[in-house]
Short mmCIF file of C-alpha atoms and ligand atoms in Angstrom, two decimals:
data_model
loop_
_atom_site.label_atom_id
_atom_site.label_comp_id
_atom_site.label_asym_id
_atom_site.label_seq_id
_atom_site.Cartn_x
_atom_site.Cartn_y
_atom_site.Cartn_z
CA UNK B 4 16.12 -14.42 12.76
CA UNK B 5 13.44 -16.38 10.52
CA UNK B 6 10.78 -14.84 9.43
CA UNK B 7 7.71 -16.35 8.01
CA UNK B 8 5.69 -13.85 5.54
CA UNK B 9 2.39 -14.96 4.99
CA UNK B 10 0.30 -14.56 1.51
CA UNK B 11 1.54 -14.66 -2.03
CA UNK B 12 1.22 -11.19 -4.08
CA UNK B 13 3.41 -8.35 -4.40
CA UNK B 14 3.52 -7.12 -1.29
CA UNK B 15 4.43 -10.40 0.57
CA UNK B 16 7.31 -10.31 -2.42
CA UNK B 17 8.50 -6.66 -1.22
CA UNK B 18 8.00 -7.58 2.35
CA UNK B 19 10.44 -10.92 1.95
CA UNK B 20 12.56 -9.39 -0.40
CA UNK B 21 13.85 -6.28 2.36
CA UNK B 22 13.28 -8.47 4.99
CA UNK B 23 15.71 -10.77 3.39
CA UNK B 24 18.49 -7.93 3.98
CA UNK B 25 18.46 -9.17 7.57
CA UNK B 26 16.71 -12.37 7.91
CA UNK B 27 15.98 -15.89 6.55
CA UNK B 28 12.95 -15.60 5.14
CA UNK B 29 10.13 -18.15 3.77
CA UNK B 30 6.97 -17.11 2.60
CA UNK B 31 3.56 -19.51 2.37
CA UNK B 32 2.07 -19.85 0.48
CA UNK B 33 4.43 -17.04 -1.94
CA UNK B 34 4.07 -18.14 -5.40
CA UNK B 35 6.81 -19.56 -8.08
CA UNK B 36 8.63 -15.81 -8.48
CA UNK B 37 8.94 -15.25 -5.13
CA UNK B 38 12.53 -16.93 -3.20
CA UNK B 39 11.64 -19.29 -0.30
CA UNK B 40 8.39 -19.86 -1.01
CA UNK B 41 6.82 -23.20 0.68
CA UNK B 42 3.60 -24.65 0.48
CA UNK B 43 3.20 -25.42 3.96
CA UNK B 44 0.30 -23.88 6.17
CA UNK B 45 2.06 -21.18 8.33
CA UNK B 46 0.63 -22.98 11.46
CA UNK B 47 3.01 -25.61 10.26
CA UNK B 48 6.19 -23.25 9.60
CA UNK B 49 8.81 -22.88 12.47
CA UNK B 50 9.74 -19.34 12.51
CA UNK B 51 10.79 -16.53 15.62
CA UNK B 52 8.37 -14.15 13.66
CA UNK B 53 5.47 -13.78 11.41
CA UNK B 54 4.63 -11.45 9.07
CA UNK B 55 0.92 -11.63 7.96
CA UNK B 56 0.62 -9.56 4.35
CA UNK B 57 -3.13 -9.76 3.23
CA UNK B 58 -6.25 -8.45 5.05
CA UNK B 59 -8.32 -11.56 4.59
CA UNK B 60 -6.64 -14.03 7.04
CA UNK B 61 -5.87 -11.24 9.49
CA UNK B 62 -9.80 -10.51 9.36
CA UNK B 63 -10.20 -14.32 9.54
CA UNK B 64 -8.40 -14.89 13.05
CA UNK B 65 -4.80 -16.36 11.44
CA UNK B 66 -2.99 -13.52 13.64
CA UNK B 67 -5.15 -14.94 16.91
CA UNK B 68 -4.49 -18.73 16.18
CA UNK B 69 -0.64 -18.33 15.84
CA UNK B 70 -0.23 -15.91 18.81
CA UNK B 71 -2.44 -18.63 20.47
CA UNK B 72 0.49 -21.14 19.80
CA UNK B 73 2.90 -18.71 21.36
CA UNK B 74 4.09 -17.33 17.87
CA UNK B 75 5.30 -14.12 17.74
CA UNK B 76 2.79 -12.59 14.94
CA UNK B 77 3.04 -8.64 13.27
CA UNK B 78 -0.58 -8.48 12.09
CA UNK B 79 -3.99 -7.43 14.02
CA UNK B 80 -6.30 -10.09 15.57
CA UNK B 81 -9.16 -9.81 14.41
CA UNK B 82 -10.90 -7.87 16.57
CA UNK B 83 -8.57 -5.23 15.15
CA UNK B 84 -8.74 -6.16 11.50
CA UNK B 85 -12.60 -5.45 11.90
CA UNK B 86 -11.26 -1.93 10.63
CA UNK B 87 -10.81 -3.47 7.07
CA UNK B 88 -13.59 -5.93 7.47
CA UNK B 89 -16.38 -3.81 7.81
CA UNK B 90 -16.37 -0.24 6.87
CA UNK B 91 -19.64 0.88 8.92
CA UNK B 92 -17.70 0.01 12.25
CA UNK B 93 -14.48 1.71 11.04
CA UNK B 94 -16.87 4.73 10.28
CA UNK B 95 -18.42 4.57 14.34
CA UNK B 96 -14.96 4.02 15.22
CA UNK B 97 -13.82 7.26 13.73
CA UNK B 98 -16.58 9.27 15.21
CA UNK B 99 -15.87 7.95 18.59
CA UNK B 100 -12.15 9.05 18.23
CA UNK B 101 -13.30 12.16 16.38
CA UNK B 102 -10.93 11.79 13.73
CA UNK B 103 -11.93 13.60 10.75
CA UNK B 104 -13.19 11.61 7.71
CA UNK B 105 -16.12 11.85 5.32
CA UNK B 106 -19.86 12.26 6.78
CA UNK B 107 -21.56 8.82 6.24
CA UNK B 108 -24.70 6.59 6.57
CA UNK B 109 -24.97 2.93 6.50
CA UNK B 110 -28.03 1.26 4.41
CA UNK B 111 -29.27 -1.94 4.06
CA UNK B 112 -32.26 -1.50 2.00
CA UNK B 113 -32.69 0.43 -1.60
CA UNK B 114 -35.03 2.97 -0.88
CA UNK B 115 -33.68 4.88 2.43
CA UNK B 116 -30.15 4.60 0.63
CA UNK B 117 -31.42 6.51 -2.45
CA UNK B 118 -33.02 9.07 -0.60
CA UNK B 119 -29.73 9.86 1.15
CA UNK B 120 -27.95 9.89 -1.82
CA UNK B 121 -30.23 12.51 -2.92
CA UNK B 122 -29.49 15.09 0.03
CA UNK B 123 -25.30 14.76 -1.06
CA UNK B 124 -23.64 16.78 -3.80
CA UNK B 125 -21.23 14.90 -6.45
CA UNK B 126 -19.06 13.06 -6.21
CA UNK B 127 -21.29 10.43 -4.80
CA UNK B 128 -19.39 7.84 -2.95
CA UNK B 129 -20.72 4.14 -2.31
CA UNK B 130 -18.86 1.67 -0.61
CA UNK B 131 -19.60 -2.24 0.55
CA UNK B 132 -19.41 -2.67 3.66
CA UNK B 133 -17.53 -5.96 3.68
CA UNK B 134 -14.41 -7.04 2.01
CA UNK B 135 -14.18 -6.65 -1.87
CA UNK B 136 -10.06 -6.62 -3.21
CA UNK B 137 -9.97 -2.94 -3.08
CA UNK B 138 -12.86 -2.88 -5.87
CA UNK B 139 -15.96 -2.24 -3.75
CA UNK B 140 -16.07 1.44 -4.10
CA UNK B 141 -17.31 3.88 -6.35
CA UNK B 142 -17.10 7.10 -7.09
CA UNK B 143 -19.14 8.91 -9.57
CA UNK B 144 -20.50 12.36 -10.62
CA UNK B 145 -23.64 11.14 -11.82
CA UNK B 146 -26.36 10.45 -9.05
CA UNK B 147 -28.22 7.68 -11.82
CA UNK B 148 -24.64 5.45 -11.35
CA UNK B 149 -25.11 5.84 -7.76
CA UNK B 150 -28.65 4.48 -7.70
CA UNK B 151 -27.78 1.98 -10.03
CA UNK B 152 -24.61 0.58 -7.87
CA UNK B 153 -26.70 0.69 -4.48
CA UNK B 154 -29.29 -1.90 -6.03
CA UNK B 155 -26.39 -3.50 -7.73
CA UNK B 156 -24.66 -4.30 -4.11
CA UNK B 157 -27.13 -4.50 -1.70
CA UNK B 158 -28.97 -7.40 -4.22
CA UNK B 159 -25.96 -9.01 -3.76
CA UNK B 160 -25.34 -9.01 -7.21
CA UNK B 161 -22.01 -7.21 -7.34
CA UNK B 162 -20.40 -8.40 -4.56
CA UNK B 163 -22.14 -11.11 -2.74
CA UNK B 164 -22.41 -11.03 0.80
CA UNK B 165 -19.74 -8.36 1.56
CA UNK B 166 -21.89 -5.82 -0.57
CA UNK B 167 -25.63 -6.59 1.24
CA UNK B 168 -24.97 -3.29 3.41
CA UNK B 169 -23.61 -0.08 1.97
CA UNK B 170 -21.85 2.99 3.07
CA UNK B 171 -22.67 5.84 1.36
CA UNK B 172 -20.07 8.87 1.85
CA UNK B 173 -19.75 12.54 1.15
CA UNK B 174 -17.62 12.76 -1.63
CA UNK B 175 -14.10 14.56 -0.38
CA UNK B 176 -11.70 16.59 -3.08
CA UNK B 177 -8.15 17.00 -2.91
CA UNK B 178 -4.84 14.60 -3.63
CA UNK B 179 -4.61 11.33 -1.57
CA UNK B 180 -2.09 10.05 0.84
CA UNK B 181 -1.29 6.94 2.22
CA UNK B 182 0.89 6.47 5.31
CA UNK B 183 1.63 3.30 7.07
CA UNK B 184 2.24 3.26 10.60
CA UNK B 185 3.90 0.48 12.44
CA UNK B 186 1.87 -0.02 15.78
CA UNK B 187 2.70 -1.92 19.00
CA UNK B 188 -0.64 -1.89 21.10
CA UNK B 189 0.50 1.17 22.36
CA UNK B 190 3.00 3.00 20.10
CA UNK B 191 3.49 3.72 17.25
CA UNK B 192 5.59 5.03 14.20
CA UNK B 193 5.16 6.11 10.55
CA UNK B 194 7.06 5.36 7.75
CA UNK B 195 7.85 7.54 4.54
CA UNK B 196 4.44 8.63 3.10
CA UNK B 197 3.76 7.00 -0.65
CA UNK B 198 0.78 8.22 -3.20
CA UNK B 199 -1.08 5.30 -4.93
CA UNK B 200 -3.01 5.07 -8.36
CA UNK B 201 -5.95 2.98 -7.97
CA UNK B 202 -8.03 4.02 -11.38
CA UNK B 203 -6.86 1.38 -14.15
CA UNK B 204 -6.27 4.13 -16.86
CA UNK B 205 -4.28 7.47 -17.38
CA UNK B 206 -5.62 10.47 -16.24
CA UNK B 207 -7.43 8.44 -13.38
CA UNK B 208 -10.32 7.14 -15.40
CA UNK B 209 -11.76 3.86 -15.19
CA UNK B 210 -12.82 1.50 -12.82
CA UNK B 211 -10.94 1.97 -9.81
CA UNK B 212 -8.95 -1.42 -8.94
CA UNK B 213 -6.12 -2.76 -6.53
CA UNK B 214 -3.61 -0.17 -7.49
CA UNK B 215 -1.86 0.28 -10.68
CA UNK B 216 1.09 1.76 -9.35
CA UNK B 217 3.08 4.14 -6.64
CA UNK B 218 5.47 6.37 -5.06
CA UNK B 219 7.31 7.87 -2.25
CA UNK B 220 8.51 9.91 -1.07
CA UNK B 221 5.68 12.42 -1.72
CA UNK B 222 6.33 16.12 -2.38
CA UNK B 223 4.22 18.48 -0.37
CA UNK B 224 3.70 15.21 2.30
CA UNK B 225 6.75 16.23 4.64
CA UNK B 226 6.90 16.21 8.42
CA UNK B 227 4.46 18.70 9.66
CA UNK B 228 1.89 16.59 7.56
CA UNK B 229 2.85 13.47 8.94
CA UNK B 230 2.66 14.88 12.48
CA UNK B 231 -0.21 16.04 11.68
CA UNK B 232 -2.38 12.96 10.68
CA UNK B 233 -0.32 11.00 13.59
CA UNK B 234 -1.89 13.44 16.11
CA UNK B 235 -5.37 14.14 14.89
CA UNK B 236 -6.03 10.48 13.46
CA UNK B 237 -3.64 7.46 13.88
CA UNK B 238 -3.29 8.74 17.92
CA UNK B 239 -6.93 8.90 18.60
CA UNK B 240 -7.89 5.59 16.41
CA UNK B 241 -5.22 3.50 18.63
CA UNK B 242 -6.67 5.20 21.73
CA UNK B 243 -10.00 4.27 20.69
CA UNK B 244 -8.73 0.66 19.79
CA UNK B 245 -7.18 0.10 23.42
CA UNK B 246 -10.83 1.45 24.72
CA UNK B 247 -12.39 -1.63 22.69
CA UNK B 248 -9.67 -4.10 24.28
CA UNK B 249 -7.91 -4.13 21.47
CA UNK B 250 -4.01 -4.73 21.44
CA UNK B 251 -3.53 -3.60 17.62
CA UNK B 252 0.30 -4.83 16.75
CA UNK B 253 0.71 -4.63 12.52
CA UNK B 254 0.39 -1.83 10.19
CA UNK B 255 -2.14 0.44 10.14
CA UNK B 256 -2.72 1.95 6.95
CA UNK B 257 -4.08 5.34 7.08
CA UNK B 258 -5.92 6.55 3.43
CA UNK B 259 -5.95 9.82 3.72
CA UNK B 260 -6.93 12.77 1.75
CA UNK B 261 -5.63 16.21 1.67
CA UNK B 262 -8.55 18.15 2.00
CA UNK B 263 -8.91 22.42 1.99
CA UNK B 264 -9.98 21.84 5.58
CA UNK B 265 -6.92 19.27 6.20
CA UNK B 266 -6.44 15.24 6.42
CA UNK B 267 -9.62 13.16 6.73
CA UNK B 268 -9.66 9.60 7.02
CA UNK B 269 -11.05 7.78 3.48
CA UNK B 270 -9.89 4.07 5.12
CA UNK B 271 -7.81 2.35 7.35
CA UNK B 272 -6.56 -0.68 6.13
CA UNK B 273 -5.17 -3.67 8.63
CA UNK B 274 -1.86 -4.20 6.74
CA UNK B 275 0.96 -3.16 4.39
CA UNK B 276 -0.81 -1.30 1.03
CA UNK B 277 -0.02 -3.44 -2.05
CA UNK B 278 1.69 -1.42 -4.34
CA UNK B 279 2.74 1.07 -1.51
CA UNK B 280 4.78 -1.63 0.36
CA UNK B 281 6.55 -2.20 -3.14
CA UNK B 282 7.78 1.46 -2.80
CA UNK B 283 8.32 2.29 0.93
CA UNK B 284 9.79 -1.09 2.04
CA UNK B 285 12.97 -0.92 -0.70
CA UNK B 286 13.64 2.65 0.72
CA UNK B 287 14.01 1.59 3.94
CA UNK B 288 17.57 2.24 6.57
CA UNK B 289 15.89 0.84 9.27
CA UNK B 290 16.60 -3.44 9.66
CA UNK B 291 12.77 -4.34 9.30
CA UNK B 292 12.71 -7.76 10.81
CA UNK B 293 13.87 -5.97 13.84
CA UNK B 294 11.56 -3.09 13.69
CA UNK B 295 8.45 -5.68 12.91
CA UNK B 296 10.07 -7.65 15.62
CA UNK B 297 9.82 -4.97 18.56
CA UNK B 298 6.44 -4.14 17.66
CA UNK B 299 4.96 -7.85 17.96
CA UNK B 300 6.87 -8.33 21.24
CA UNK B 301 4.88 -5.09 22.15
CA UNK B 302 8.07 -3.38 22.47
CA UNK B 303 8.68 -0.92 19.68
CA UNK B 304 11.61 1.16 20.56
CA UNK B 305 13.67 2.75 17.43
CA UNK B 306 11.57 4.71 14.95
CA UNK B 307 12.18 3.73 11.13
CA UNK B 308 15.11 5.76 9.24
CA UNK B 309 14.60 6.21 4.85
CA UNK B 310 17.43 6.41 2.94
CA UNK B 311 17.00 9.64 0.35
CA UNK B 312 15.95 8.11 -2.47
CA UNK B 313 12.96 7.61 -3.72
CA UNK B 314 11.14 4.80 -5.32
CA UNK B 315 8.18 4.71 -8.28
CA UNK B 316 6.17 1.07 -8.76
CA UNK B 317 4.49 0.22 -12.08
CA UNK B 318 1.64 -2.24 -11.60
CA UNK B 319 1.63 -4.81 -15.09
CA UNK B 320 -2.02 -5.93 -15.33
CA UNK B 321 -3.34 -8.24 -17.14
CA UNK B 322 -5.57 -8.51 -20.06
CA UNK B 323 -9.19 -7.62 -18.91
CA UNK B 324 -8.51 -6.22 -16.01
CA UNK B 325 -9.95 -5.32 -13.25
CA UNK B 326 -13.27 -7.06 -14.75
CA UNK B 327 -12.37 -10.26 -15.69
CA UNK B 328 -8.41 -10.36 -15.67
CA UNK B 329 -7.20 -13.34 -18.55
CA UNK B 330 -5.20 -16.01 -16.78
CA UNK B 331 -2.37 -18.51 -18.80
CA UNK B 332 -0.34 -15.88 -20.68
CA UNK B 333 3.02 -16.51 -21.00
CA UNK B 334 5.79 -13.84 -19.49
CA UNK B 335 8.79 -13.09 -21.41
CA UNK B 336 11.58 -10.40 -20.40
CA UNK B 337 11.44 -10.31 -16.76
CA UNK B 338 14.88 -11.35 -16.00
CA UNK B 339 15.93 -8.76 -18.58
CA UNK B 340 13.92 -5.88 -16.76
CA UNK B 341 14.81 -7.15 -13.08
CA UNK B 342 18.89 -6.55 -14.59
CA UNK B 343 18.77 -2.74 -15.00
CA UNK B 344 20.45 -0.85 -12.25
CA UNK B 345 18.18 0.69 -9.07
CA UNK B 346 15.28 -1.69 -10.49
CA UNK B 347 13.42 -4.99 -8.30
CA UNK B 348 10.03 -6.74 -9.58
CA UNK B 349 7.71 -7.73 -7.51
CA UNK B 350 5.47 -10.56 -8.68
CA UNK B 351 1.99 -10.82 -7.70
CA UNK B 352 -0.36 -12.88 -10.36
CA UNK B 353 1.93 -15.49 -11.83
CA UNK B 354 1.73 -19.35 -11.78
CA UNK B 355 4.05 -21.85 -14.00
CA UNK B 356 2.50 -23.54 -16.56
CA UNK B 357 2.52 -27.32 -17.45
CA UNK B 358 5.47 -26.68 -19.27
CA UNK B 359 7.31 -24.60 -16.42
CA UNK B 360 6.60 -21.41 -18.47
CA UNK B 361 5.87 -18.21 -15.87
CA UNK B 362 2.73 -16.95 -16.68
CA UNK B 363 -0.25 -14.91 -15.71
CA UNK B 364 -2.52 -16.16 -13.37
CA UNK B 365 -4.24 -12.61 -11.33
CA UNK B 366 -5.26 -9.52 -12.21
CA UNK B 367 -2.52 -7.34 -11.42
CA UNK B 368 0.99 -9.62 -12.22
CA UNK B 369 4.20 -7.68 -11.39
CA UNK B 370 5.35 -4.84 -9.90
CA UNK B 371 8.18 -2.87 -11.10
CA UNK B 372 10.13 -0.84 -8.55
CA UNK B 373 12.81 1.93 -9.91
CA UNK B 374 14.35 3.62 -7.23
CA UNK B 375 17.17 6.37 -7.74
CA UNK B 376 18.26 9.91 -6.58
CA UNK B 377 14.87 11.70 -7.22
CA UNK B 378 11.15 10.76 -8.56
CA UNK B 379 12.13 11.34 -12.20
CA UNK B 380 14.92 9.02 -12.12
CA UNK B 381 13.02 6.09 -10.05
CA UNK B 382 10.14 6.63 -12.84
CA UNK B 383 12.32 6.53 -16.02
CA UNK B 384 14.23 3.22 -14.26
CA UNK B 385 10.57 1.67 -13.46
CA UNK B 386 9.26 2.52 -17.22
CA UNK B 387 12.72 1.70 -19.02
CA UNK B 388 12.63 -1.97 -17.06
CA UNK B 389 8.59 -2.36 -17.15
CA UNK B 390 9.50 -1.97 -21.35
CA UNK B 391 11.31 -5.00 -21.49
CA UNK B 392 8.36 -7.29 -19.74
CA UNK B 393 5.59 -8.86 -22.16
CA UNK B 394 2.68 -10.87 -22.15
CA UNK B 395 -0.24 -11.11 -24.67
CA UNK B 396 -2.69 -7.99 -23.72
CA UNK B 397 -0.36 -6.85 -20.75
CA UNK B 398 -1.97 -3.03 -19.43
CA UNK B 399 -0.09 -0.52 -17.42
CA UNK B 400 -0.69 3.18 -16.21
CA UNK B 401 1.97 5.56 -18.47
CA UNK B 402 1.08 8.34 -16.19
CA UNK B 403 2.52 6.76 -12.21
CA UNK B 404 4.13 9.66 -10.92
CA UNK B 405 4.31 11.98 -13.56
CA UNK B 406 3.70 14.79 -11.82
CA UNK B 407 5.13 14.11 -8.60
CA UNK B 408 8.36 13.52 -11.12
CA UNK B 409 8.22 17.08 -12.71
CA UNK B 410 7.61 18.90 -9.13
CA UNK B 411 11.08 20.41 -7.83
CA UNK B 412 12.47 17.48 -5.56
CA UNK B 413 12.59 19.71 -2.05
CA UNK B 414 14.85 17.41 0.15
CA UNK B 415 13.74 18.84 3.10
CA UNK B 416 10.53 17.39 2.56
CA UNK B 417 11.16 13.80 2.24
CA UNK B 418 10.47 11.73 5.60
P1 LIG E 27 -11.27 3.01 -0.44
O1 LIG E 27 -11.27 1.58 -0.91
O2 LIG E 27 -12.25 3.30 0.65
O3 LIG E 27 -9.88 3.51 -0.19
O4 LIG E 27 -11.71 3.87 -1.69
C1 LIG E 27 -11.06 3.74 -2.93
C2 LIG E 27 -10.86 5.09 -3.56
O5 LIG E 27 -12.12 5.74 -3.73
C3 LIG E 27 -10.05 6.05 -2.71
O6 LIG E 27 -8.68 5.88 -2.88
C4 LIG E 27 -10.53 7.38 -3.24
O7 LIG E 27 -9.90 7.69 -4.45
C5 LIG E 27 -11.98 7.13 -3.53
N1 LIG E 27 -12.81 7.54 -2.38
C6 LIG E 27 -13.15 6.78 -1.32
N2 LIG E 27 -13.90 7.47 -0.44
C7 LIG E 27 -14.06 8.71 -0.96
C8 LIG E 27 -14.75 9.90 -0.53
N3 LIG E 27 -15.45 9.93 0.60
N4 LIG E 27 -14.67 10.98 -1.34
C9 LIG E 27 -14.00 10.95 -2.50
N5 LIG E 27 -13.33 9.87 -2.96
C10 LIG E 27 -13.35 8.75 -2.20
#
């Protein structure tokens, strides 16, 4: 089989790199780290399937225009990446299905927004309703911030036309979960569960950004919770999608967290999560061109197998990020990290220089995958590789699965 991925970060990288186990793969537009990338459009590439790995051409219609031309696509129209695109219609969506998620208002003027925010306890939650990189949200104790970041969006100021209507949320507690679930229209099946770090410093402070880094599988995040977010949230949202009209074949991303009163719903996103895909893709049994090859033909018939081991990503950032990343920084060592044992990188922000050099050109750069027999080992393999990589004001998380890594490793409870 050929398989065209489409897009050019880390995820597309993970996605060609497993998919590669199986399949010829060529990836448009990838970037100069990633094997078989082409510049071609992918309305130009001849492939049996394609593989669309960011949200913003799935929101944009690519998945409709190739499927249009007869292609066989994995990825939402997008009348079914609207759950990305706009978070207000996600949120009616939701209620419709009754799946459980945050209580919520949308605002598109100042002064009705602040007075809601005034009824809700901290943490105060305000989102944009459009598309903003994983960066339009935040989260903050202090109810001043949360004025401040309503004007700051809905002026346009922050986030341009994506941020002129808000969402304002309750503010949930507990740890967070993301599981992707490979869809068909009308089936559909999960795959291991990963945790994701989306604060750019230790200890989860900071800005909150793309994600600095993951892992799977998770411990406490074993069957019965799986079964239990398929039944009260990913079941009802698909129902709720085929009500619309919509035939949703792709990944559905469920953003979950683990509440005292269960799983609610933070976001569903319309593809693979990027860095989850660059931990739950390399741990897959399963042949994925053929499993992202049933579901497009609407015909998903053999659930995905893991093998045991588990898998830790460290996201390598560069230099001002998330604000204003630095672009042009030469890379050194990643040929050295990507030759210890149980260890891939993913790249995501690189470019070659005039002079051929790899170097920095994104906010988050590389991704560096351990995998071994439990958490610990995957992390030390992921932090003992990411050591050897350099780059003038390079920034990564020391704390990615720490304390998933010192939990007892209960095999039963890996997916
Ligand atoms: P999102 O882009 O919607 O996934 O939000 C980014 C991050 O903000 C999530 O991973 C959570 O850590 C946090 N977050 C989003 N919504 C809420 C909420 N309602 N309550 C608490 N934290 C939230």
């Amino acid at each position: 089989m050929r398989v065209c991925v489409v897009g050019g970060g880390g995820r597309e990288h993970a996605l060609a790199h497993v998919l590669g186990r199986t399949a010829e793969v060529v990836v448009t537009p990838g970037n100069p780290a990633i094997p078989g990338s082409v510049a071609t459009p992918p309305e130009a590439v001849d492939a049996d399937l394609y593989v669309v790995g960011p949200e913003a051409p799935l929101v944009d219609g690519l998945a409709d225009r190739l499927r249009a031309q007869g292609r066989l696509v994995f990825g939402p129209g997008a009348d079914g990446a609207r759950l990305e695109g706009s978070k207000a219609w996600m949120k009616e969506l939701l209620a419709t299905a009754g799946v459980p998620s945050a209580g919520h208002q949308a605002f598109t003027e100042a002064g009705p927004a602040k007075a809601y925010l005034a009824t809700l306890a901290p943490p105060y939650v305000v989102k944009t309703d459009g598309l903003a990189a994983g960066k339009g949200v935040l989260v903050t104790g202090s109810l001043v911030e949360a004025e401040a970041d309503v004007e700051d969006k809905l002026s346009g100021a922050a986030f341009g036309a994506a941020g002129r209507r808000v969402v304002i949320e309750e503010g949930l507690t507990g740890p967070e979960l993301s599981l992707l679930v490979v869809c068909d229209g009308t089936r559909a099946v999960p795959l291991a569960p990963a945790q994701d770090f989306k604060r750019i410093g230790d200890g989860d402070l900071g800005p909150n950004t793309g994600g600095m880094g993951a892992y799977s599988p998770v411990p406490g995040a074993g069957a019965d919770v799986v079964d239990l977010v398929m039944d009260r949230a990913v079941e009802p949202t698909l129902a709720a999608l085929r009500a619309e009209g919509i035939d949703y074949r792709g990944v559905l991303y469920a953003g979950l967290m683990l509440t005292p009163d269960g799983p609610k719903v933070i976001e569903y996103n319309v593809r693979f999560g990027d860095p989850e895909a660059q931990v739950v893709l390399p741990r897959l049994d399963t042949d994925l061109a053929d499993l992202l090859a049933q579901a497009a033909a609407g015909d998903l018939r053999d659930g995905p197998s893991f093998t045991g081991d588990a898998a830790v990503a460290v996201v390598l950032a560069a230099e001002g990020y998330p604000e204003a990343p630095r672009a042009g920084d030469p890379i050194t060592g990643l040929d050295a990290a990507a030759s210890h044992p149980g260890v891939t990188v993913f790249a995501a922000g690189v470019a070659e220089d005039a002079r051929g050099r790899l170097v920095t050109s994104g906010g988050r750069v590389l991704a560096v995958t351990g995998t071994g027999s439990t958490i610990a080992a995957a992390r030390d393999r992921a932090y003992a590789a990411a050591g050897e990589i350099h780059w003038a004001g390079l920034q990564y998380r020391t704390d990615i699965a720490a304390s998933a890594a010192s939990e007892p490793q209960n095999e039963k409870e890996a997916p």
